[in-house]
One Martini backbone bead per residue (centre of mass of N, CA, C, O) as a GRO file, in nm:
protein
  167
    1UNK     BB    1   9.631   7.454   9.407
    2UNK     BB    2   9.444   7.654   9.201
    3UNK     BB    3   9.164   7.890   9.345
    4UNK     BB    4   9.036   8.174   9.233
    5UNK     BB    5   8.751   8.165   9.413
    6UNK     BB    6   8.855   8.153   9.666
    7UNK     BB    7   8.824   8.258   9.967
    8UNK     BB    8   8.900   8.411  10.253
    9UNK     BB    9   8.974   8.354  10.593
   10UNK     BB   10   8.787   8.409  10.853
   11UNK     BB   11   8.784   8.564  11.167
   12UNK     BB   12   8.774   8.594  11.468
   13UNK     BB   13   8.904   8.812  11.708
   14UNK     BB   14   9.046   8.568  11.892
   15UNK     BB   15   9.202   8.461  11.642
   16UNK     BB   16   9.297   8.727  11.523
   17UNK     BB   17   9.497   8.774  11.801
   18UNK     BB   18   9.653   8.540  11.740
   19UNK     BB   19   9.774   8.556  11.501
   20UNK     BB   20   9.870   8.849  11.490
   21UNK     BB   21  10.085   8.792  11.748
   22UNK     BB   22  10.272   8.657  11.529
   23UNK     BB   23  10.333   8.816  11.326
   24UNK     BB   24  10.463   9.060  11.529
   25UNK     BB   25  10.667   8.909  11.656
   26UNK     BB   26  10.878   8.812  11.406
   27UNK     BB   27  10.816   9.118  11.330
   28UNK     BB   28  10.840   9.432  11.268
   29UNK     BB   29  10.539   9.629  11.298
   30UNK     BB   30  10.297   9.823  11.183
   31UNK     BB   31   9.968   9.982  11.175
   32UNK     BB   32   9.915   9.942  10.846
   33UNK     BB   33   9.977   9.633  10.831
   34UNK     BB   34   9.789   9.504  11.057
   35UNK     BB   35   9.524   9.646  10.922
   36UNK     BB   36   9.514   9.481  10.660
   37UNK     BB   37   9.534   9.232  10.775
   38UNK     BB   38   9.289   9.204  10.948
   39UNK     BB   39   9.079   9.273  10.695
   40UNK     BB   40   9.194   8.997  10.566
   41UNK     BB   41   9.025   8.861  10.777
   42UNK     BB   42   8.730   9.005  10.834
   43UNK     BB   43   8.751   9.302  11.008
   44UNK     BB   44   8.654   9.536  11.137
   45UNK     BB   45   8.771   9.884  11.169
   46UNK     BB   46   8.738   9.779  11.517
   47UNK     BB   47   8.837   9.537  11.538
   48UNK     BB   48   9.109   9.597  11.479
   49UNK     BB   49   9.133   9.864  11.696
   50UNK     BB   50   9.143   9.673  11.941
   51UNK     BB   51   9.384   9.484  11.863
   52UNK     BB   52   9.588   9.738  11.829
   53UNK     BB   53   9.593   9.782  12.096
   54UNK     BB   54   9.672   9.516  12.266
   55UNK     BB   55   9.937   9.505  12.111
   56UNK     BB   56  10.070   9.776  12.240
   57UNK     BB   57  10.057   9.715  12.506
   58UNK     BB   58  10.201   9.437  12.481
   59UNK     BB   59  10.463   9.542  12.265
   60UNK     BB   60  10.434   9.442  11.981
   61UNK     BB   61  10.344   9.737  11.895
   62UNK     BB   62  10.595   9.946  11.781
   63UNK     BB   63  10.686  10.192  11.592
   64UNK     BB   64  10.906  10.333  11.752
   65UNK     BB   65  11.094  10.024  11.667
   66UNK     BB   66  11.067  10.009  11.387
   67UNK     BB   67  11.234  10.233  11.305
   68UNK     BB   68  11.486  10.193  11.444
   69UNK     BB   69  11.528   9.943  11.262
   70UNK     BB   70  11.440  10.024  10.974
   71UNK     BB   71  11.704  10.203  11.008
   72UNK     BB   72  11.958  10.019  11.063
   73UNK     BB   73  11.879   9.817  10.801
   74UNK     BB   74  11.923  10.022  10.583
   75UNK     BB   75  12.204  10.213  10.636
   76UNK     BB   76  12.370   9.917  10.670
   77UNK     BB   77  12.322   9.754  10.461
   78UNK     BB   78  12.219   9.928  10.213
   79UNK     BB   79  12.318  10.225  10.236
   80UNK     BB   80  12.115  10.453  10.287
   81UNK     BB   81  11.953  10.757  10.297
   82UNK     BB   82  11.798  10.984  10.484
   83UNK     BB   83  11.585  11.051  10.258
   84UNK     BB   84  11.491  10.723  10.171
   85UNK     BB   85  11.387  10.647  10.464
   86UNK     BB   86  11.195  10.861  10.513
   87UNK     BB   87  11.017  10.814  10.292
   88UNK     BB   88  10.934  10.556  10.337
   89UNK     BB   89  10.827  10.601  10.641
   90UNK     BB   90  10.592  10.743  10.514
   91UNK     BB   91  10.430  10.549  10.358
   92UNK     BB   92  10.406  10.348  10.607
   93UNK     BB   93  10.257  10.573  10.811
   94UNK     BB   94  10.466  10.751  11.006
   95UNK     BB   95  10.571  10.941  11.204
   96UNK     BB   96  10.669  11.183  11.265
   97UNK     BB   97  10.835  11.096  11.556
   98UNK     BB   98  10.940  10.807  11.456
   99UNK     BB   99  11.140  10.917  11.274
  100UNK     BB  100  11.316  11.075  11.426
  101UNK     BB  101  11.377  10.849  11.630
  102UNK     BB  102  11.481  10.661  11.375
  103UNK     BB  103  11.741  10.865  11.307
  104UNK     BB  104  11.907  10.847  11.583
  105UNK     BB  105  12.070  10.589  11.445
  106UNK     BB  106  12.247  10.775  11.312
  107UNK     BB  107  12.584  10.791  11.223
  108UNK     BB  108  12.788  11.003  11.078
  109UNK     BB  109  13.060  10.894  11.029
  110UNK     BB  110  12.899  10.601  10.916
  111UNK     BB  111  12.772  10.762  10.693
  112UNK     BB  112  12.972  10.872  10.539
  113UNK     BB  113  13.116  10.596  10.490
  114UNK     BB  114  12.910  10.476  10.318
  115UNK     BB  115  12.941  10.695  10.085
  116UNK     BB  116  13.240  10.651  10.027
  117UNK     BB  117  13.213  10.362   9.946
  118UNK     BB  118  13.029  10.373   9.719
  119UNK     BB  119  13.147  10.539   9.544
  120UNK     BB  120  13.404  10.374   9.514
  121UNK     BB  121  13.259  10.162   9.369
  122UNK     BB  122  13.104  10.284   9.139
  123UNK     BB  123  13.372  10.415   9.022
  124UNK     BB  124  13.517  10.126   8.943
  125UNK     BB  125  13.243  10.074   8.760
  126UNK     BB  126  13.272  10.335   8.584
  127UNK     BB  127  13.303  10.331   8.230
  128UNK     BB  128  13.308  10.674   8.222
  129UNK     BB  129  13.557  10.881   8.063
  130UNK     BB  130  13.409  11.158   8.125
  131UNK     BB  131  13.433  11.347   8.399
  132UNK     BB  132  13.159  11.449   8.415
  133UNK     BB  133  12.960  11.235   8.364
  134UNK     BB  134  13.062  11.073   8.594
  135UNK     BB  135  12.991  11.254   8.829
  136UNK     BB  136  12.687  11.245   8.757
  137UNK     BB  137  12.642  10.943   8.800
  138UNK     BB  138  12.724  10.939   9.056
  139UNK     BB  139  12.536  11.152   9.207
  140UNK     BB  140  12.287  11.003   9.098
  141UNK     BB  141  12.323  10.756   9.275
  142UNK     BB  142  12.318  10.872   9.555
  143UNK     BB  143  12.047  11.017   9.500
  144UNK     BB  144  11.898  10.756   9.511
  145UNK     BB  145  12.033  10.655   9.800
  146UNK     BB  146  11.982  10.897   9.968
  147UNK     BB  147  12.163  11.159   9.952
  148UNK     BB  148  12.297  11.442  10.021
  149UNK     BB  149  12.427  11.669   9.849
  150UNK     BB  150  12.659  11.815   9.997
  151UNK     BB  151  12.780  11.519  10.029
  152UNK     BB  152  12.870  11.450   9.782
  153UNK     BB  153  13.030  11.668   9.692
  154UNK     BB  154  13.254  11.608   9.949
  155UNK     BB  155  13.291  11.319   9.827
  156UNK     BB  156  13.374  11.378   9.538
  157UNK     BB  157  13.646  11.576   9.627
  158UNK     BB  158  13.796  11.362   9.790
  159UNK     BB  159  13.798  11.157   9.565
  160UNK     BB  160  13.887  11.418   9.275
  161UNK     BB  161  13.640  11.487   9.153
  162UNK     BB  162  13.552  11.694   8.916
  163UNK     BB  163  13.405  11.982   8.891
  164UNK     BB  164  13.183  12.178   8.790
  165UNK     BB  165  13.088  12.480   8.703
  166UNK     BB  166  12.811  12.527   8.769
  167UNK     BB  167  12.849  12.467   9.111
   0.00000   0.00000   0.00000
């Protein structure tokens, strides 16, 4: 039943590390995902950062382990590109240097891999009769799926399609 003057449930900082601790183990959580999540419990932003210390202590919560895991799972499942990716965990609040750390997981050959199938599959759904406009929608999708133009135009030639005059 929904009730909704209901206040969210407080906790003290030692039930509210029980809590976090489950949560962050359950799978790879942010520094600013967790700190939402404790501000949540009603914990000041003190009591947070103590928490969140003693999380990282204990390897519950390590940033460039999450970026690692979420280049990994954005890549090969989503077939994400690296700009995408990137974009992606700078929003999430991640430092450059976790962010390179976990860029460190794509394999070129995989990357491009990913990228040619991409191509191939949108191209057999892509309805559009000239060639240029084709060509054009192509590269639309897979700029969204964040390659980068230069691999696009690569992997656009190697796959037969006409390039465009201004290019």
């Amino acid at each position: 039943m929904y009730q909704p003057d209901k206040k969210p449930k407080t906790y003290t900082p030692g039930e509210a590390l029980h809590k976090i601790a489950a949560f962050c183990a359950y799978q790879e959580r942010t520094f600013k995902e967790t700190e939402s999540k404790l501000r949540g419990y009603g914990l000041t932003e003190d009591e947070a950062g103590e928490i969140i210390i003693k999380l990282s202590r204990e390897n519950l919560l390590d940033e460039e382990r999450y970026a690692r895991s979420y280049v990994r799972g954005h890549y090969r499942q989503k077939k994400w590109g690296r700009r995408r990716i990137t974009q992606e965990l700078k929003q999430k609040g991640l430092s450059d240097y976790c962010i390179k750390a976990g860029m460190k997981e794509i394999d070129g050959d995989e990357y491009y891999q990913n990228l040619t199938d991409l191509l191939e599959k949108k191209d057999a759904q892509e309805k559009e009769p000239n060639p240029r406009k084709r060509r054009l929608k192509l590269t639309q999708y897979l700029t969204l799926k964040g390659y980068e133009s230069d691999l696009i135009r690569m992997a656009l030639d190697d796959l037969g399609k006409i390039p465009d005059e201004d290019e």
